Short mmCIF file of C-alpha atoms in Angstrom, two decimals:
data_model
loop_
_atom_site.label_atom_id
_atom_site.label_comp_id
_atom_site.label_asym_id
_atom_site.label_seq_id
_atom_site.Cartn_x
_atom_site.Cartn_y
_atom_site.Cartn_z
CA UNK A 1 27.53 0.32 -63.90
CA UNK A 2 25.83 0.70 -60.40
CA UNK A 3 23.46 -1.57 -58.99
CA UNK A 4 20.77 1.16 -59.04
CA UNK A 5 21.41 1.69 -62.41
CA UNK A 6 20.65 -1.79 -63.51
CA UNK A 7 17.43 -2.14 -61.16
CA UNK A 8 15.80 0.87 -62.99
CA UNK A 9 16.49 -0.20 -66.23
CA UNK A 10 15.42 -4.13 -66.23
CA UNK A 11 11.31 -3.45 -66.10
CA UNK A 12 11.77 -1.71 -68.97
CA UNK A 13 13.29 -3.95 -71.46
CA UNK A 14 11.53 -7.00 -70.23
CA UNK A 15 7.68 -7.02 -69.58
CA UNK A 16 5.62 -9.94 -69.32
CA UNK A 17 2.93 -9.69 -71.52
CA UNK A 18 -1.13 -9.93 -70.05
CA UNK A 19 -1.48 -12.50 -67.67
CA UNK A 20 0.99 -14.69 -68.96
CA UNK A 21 3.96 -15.93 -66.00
CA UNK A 22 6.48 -14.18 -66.38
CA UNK A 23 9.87 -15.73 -67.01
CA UNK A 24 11.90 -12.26 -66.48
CA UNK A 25 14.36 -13.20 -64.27
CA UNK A 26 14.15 -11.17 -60.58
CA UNK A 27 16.11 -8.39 -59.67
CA UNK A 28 18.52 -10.46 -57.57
CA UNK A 29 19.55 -12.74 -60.21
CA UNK A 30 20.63 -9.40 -62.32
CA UNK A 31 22.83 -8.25 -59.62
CA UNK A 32 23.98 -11.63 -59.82
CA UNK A 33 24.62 -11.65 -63.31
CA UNK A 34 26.52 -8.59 -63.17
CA UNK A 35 28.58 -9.73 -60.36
CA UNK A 36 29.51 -12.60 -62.53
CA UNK A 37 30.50 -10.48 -65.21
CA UNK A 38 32.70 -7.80 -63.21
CA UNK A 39 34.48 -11.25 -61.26
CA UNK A 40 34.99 -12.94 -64.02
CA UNK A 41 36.58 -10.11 -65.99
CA UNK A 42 38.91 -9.20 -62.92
CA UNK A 43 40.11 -12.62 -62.21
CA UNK A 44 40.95 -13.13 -65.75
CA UNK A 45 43.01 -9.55 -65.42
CA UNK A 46 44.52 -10.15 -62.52
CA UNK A 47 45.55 -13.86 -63.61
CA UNK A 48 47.09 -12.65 -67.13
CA UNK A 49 48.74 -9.91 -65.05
CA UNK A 50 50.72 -12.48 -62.49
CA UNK A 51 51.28 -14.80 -65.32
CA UNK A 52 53.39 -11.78 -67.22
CA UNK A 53 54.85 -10.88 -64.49
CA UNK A 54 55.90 -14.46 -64.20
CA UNK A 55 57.40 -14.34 -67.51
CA UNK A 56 55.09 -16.84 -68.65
CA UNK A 57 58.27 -19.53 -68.68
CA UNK A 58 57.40 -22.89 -69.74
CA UNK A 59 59.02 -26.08 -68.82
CA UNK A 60 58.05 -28.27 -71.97
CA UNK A 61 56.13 -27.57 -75.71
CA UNK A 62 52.67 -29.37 -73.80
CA UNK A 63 53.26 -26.81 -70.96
CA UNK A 64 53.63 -23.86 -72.59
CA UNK A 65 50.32 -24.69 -75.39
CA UNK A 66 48.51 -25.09 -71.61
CA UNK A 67 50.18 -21.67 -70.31
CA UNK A 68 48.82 -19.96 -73.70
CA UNK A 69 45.73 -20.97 -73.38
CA UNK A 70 45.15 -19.57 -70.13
CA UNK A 71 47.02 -16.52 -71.84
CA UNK A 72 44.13 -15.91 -74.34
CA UNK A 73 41.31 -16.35 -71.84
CA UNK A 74 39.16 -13.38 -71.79
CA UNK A 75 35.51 -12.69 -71.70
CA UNK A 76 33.80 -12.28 -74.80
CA UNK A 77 30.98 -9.38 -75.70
CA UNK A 78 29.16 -12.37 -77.30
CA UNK A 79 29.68 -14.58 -73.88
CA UNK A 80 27.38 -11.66 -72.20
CA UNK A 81 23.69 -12.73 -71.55
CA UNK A 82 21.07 -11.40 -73.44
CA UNK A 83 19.68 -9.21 -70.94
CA UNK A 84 23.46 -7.18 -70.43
CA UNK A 85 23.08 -6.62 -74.27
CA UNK A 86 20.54 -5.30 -74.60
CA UNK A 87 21.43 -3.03 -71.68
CA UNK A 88 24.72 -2.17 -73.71
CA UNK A 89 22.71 -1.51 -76.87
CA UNK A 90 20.30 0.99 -74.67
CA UNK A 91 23.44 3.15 -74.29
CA UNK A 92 24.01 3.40 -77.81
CA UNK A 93 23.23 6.00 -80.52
CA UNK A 94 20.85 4.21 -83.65
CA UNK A 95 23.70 3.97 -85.87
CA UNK A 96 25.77 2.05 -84.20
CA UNK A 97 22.99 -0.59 -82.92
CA UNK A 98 22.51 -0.88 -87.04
CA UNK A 99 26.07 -1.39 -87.38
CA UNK A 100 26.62 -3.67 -84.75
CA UNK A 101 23.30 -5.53 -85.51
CA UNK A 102 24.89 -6.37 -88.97
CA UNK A 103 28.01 -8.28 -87.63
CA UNK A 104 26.09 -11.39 -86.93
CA UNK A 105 22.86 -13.05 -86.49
CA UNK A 106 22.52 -12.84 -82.89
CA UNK A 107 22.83 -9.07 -82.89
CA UNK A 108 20.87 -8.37 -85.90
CA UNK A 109 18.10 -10.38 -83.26
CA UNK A 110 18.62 -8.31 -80.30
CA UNK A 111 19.09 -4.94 -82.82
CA UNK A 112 15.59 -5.29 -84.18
CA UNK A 113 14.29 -6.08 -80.51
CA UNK A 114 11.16 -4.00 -80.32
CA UNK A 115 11.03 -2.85 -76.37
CA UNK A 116 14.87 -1.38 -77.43
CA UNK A 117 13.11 0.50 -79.77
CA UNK A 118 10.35 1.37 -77.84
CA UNK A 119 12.89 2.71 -75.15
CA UNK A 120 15.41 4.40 -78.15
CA UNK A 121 11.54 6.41 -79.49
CA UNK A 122 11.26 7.75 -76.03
CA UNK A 123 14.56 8.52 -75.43
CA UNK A 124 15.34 10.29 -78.37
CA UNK A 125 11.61 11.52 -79.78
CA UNK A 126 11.64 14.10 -76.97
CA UNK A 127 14.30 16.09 -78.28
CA UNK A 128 13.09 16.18 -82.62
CA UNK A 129 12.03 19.66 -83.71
CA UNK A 130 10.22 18.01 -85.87
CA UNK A 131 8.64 14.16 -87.30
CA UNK A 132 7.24 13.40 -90.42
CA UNK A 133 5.58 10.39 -93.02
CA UNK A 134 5.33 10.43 -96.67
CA UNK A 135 2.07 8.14 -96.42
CA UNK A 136 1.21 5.11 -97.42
CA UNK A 137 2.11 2.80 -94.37
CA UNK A 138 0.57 2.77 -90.91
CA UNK A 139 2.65 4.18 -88.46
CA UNK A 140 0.05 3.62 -85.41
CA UNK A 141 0.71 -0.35 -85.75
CA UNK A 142 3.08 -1.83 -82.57
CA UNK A 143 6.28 -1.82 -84.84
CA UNK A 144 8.52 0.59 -83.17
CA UNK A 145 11.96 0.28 -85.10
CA UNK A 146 9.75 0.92 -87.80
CA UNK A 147 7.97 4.44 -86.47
CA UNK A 148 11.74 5.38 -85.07
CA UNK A 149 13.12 4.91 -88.85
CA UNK A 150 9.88 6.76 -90.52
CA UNK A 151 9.84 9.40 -88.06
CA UNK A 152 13.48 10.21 -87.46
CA UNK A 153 14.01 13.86 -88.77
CA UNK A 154 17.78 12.74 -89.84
CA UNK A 155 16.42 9.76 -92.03
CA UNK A 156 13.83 11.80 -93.68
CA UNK A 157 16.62 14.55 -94.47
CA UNK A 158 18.51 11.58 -96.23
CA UNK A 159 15.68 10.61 -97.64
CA UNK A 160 14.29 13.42 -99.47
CA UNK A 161 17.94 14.72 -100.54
CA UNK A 162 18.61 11.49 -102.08
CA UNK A 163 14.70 11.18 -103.76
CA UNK A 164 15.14 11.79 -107.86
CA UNK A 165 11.47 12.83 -107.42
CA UNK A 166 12.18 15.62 -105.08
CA UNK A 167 15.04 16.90 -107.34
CA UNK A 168 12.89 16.36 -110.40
CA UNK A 169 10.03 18.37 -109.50
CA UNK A 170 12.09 21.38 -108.52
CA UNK A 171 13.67 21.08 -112.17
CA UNK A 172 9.59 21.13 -113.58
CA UNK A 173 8.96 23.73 -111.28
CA UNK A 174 11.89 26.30 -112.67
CA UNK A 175 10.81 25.45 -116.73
CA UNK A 176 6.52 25.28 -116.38
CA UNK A 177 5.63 28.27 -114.23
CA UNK A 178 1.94 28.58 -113.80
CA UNK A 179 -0.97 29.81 -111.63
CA UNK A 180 0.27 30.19 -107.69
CA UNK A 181 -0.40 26.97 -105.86
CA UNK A 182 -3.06 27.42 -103.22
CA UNK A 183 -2.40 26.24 -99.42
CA UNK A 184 -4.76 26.42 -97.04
CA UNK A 185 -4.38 27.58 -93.45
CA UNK A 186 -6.22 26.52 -90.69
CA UNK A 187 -6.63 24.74 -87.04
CA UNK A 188 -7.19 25.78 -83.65
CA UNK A 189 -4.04 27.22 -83.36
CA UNK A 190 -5.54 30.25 -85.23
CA UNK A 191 -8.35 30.83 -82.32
CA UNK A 192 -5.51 31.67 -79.32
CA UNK A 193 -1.87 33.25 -78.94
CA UNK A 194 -0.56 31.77 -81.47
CA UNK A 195 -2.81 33.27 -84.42
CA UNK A 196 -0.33 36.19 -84.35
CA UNK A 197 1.54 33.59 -86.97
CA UNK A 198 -1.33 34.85 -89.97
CA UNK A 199 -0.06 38.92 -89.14
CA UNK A 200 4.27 37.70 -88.89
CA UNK A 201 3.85 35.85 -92.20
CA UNK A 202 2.05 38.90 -94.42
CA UNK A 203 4.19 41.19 -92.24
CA UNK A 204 7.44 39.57 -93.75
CA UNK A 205 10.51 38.17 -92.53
CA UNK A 206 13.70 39.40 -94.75
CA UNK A 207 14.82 36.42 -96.87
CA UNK A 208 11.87 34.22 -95.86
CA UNK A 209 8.75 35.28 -96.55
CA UNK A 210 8.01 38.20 -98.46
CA UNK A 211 3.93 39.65 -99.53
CA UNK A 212 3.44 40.09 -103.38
CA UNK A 213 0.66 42.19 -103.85
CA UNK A 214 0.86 42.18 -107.67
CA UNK A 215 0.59 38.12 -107.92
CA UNK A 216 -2.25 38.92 -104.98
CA UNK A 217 -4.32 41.19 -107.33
CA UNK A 218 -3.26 38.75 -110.70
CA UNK A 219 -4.53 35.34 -108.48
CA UNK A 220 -7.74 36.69 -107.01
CA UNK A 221 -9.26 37.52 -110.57
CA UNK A 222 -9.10 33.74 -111.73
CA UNK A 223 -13.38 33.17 -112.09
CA UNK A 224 -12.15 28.96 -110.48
CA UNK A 225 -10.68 30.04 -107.70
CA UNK A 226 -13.10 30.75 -104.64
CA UNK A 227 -13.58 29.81 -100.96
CA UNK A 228 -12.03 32.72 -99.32
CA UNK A 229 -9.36 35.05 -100.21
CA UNK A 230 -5.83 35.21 -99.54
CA UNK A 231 -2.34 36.90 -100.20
CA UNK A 232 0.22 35.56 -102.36
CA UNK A 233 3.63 34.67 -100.52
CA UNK A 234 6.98 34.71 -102.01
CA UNK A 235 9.40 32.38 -99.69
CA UNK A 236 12.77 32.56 -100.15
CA UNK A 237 12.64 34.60 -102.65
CA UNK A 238 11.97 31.73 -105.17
CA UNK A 239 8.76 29.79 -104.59
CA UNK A 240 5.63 31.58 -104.51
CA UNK A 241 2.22 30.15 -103.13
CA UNK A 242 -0.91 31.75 -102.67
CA UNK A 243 -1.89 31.66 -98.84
CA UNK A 244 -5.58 31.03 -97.85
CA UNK A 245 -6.53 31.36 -94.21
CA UNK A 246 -9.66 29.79 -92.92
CA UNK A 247 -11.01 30.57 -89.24
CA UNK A 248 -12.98 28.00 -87.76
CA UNK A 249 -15.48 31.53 -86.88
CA UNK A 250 -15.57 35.55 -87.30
CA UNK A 251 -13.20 37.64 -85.38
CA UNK A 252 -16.01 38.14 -82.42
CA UNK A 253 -17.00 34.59 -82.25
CA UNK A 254 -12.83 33.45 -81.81
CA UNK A 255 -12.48 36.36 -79.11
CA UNK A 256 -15.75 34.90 -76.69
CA UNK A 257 -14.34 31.23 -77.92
CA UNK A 258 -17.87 30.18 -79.36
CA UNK A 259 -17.83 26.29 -79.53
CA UNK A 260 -19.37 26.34 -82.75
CA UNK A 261 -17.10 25.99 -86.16
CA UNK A 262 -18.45 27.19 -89.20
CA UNK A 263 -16.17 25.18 -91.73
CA UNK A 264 -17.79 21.93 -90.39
CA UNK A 265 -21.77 20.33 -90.26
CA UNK A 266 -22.73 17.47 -88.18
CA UNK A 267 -23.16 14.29 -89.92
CA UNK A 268 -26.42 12.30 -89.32
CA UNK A 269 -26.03 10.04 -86.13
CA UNK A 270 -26.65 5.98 -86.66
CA UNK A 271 -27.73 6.20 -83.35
CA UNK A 272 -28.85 8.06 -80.70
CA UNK A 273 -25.62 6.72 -78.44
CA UNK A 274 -23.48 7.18 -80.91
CA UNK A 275 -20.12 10.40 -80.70
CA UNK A 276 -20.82 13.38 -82.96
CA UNK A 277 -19.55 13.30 -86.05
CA UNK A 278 -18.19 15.98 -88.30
CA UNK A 279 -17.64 16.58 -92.28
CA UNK A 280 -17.30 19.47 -94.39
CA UNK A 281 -19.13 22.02 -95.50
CA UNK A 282 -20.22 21.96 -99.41
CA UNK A 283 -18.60 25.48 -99.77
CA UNK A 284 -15.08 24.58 -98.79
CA UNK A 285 -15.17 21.18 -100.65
CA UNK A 286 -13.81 22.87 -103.82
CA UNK A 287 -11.81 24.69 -102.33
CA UNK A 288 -9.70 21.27 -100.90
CA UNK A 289 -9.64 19.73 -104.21
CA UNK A 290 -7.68 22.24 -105.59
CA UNK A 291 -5.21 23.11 -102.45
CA UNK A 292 -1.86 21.43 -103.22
CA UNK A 293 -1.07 21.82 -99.72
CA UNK A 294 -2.54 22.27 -95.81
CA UNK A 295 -0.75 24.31 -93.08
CA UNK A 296 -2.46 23.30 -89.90
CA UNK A 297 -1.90 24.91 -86.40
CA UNK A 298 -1.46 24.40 -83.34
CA UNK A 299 -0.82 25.90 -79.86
CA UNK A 300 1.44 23.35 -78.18
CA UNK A 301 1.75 25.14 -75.03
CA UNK A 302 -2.00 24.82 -74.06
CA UNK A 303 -1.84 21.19 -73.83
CA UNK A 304 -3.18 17.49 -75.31
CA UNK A 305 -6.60 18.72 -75.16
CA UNK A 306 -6.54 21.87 -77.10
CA UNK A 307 -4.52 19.70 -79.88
CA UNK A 308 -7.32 17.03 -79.62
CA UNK A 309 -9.98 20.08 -80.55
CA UNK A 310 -8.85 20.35 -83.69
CA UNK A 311 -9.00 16.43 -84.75
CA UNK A 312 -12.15 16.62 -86.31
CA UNK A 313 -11.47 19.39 -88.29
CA UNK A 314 -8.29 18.16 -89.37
CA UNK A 315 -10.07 15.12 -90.95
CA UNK A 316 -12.74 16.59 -92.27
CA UNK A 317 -10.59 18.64 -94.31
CA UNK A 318 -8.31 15.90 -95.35
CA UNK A 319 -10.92 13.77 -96.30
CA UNK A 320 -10.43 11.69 -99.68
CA UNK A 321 -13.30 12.12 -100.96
CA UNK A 322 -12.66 15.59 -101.90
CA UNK A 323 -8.85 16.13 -101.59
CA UNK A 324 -6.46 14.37 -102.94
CA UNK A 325 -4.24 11.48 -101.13
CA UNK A 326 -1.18 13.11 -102.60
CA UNK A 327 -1.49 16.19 -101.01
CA UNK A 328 0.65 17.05 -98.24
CA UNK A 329 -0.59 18.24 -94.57
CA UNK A 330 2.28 20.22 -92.19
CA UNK A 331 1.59 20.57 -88.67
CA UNK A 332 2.69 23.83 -86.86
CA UNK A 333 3.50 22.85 -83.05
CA UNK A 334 3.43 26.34 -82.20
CA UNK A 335 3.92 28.29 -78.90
CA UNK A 336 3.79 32.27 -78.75
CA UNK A 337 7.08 32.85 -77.91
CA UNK A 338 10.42 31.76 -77.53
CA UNK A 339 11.23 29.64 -74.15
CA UNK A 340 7.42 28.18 -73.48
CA UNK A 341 6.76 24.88 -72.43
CA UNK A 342 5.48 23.06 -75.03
CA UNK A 343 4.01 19.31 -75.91
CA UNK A 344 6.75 16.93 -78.01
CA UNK A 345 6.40 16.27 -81.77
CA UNK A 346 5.56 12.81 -80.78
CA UNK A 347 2.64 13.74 -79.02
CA UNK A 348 1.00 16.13 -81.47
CA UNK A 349 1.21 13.08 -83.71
CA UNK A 350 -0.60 10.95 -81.38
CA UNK A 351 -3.21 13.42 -80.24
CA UNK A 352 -4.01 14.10 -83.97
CA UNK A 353 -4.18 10.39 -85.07
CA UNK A 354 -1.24 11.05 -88.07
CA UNK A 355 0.56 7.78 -87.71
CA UNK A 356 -2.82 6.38 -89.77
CA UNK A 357 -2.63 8.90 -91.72
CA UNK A 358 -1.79 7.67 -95.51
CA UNK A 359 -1.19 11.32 -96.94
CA UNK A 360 2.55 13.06 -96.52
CA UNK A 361 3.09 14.90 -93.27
CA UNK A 362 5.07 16.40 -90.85
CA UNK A 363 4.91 18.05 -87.12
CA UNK A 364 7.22 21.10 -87.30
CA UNK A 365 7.83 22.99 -83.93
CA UNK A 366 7.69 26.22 -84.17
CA UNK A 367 7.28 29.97 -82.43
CA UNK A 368 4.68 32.01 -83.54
CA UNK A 369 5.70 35.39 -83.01
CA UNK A 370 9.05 35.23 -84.65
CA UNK A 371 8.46 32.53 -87.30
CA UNK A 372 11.15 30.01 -85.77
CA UNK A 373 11.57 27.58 -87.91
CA UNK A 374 8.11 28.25 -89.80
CA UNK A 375 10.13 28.15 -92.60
CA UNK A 376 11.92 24.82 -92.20
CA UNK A 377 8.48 23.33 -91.92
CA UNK A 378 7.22 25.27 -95.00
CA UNK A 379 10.04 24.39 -97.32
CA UNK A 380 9.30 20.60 -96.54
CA UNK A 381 5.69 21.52 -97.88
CA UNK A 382 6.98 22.99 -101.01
CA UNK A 383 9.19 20.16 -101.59
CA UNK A 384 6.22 17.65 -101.17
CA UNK A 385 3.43 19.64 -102.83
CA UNK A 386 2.38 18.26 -106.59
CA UNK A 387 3.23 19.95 -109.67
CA UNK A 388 4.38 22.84 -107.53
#
């Protein structure tokens, strides 16, 4: 390991925190550290070596105990300071930092060290398709082995394919079939480029998502059901849900981008400095309690700011008061097409204030024109809808 190497690494496992002193050691006594390390290592090789070469002969039973000793020197992974660990562990993939945190108490210290972890969520967050949270913890608190483990696409995998609940529900779902479950649509994804994912989905996709125009006509007649209309949607040829898709404004407002929103009123200011606040409207409060699950989009490519637009009505339609905790909220990080530049799953999560969130979710990257991976993120939302 070069020199360079270790510079650039140090500040970022050890940071003093505030205005405390810090007691990280400087960058000289690291390169001192290592050179330690590497001399110690080779003079124990190189004395081993001469010794065999030697033939190791000894002239009494004390001599050759002495001679064996010297034999069996070698440097330990355990003799190696702190600091080199930790640099080791930043090398390695997550399993094996659990595995090799669970040989000993020292290394189950250093394993749950939470700058590694920090470093191992921005190392490796970067490159998930998608992140997700069934609810019920905080995921915004400063615990980052905790976020990597909730978050980690892999873990949730093993996760749901080992949940008896998940299994069970899809056994209710095949014996007790029943009015379509609703999901509702929305987000400020639908106001740019990437609204062309509303015209793939009823347009079909062969084996994915198919429109059923009879369960359409069957659904829309039901006197409790109101809010907007919708198509039913057979995915996979299995599931069916009935798709509702709500525009933040008319056709002509969305093409000259009018600011205003029509599913959302202002709330009454406490005071006359304080931010605008949004809720609901009456007319689509209904509508939320009986949804059993939200699609909401987004265009990743346009940047932290367009995702931060649609925060408000993201939470205003989530809101507890009028739709249930249990029901589940995916995230379409969408681009237009294929090959854009695009924000990470991580920071879609951030921007839209999920880790707090105490519902199930999940940030699903996606393209909009050609429904890549649309469906991934949809059959988590099947999986975690209620009674569906």
């Amino acid at each position: 390991m070069s020199v360079a190497e270790t510079a650039s690494f140090w500040p970022h496992i050890m940071q003093p925190a505030g205005d405390e002193a810090s007691s990280v050691p400087s960058l000289q006594d690291v390169i001192e550290v290592y050179n330690r390390v590497y001399t110690a290592v080779w003079d124990v090789g190189t004395h081993r070596s001469q010794q065999q070469k030697a033939g190791c002969q000894p002239e009494s039973m004390e001599r050759k105990q002495e001679q064996d000793d010297n034999c069996d020197e070698h440097l330990e992974l355990d003799d190696l300071p702190e600091p080199v660990k930790l640099h080791i562990l930043s090398f390695l993939d997550v399993k094996s930092i659990c595995q090799l945190a669970a040989s000993s108490r020292d290394w189950r210290i250093l394993g749950n060290d939470n700058i590694l972890w920090r470093n191992l969520l921005d190392r490796d967050g970067p490159s998930w398709s998608s992140i997700g949270h069934r609810g019920g913890t905080d995921l915004s608190k400063d615990d980052h082995k905790w976020r990597y483990v909730q978050c980690c696409p892999e873990a949730q995998r093993h996760k749901e394919a080992s949940s008896i609940g998940s299994q069970l529900r899809g056994y209710l779902r095949s014996l007790f079939p029943k009015t379509l479950p609703m999901v509702a649509m929305f987000g400020p994804g639908l106001n740019t480029n990437t609204s062309q994912i509303v015209r793939a989905i009823i347009s079909g996709k062969e084996g994915v998502f198919n429109t059923n125009m009879q369960s359409t006509m069957w659904q829309t007649k039901l006197p409790r059901r109101g809010g907007g209309g919708g198509l039913a949607i057979k995915f996979r040829n299995k599931q069916e849900f009935f798709l509702i898709t709500l525009y933040s404004g008319t056709r002509r407002e969305r093409e000259g981008q009018s600011a205003a929103n029509k599913l959302l009123v202002p709330k009454t200011p406490t005071s006359a400095d304080a931010e605008p606040e949004y809720e609901l409207k009456h007319t689509f409060r209904r509508l939320c309690s009986e949804v059993a699950g939200f699609i909401f989009v987004v265009d990743a490519s346009l940047g932290i700011d367009h995702v931060e637009s649609g925060l408000a009505e993201l939470q205003a339609m989530t809101d507890q008061r009028w739709t249930p905790a249990s029901t589940p909220v995916l995230v379409l990080s969408c681009v237009p097409g294929e090959g854009e530049t695009r924000l990470t799953c991580i920071k879609v999560m951030e921007a839209l204030q999920l880790g707090s969130m105490t519902r199930p979710w999940q940030v699903q990257n996606a393209v909009a024109g050609s429904l890549q991976d649309v469906d991934t993120g949809v059959e988590w939302l099947m999986n975690n809808m209620q009674g569906t």
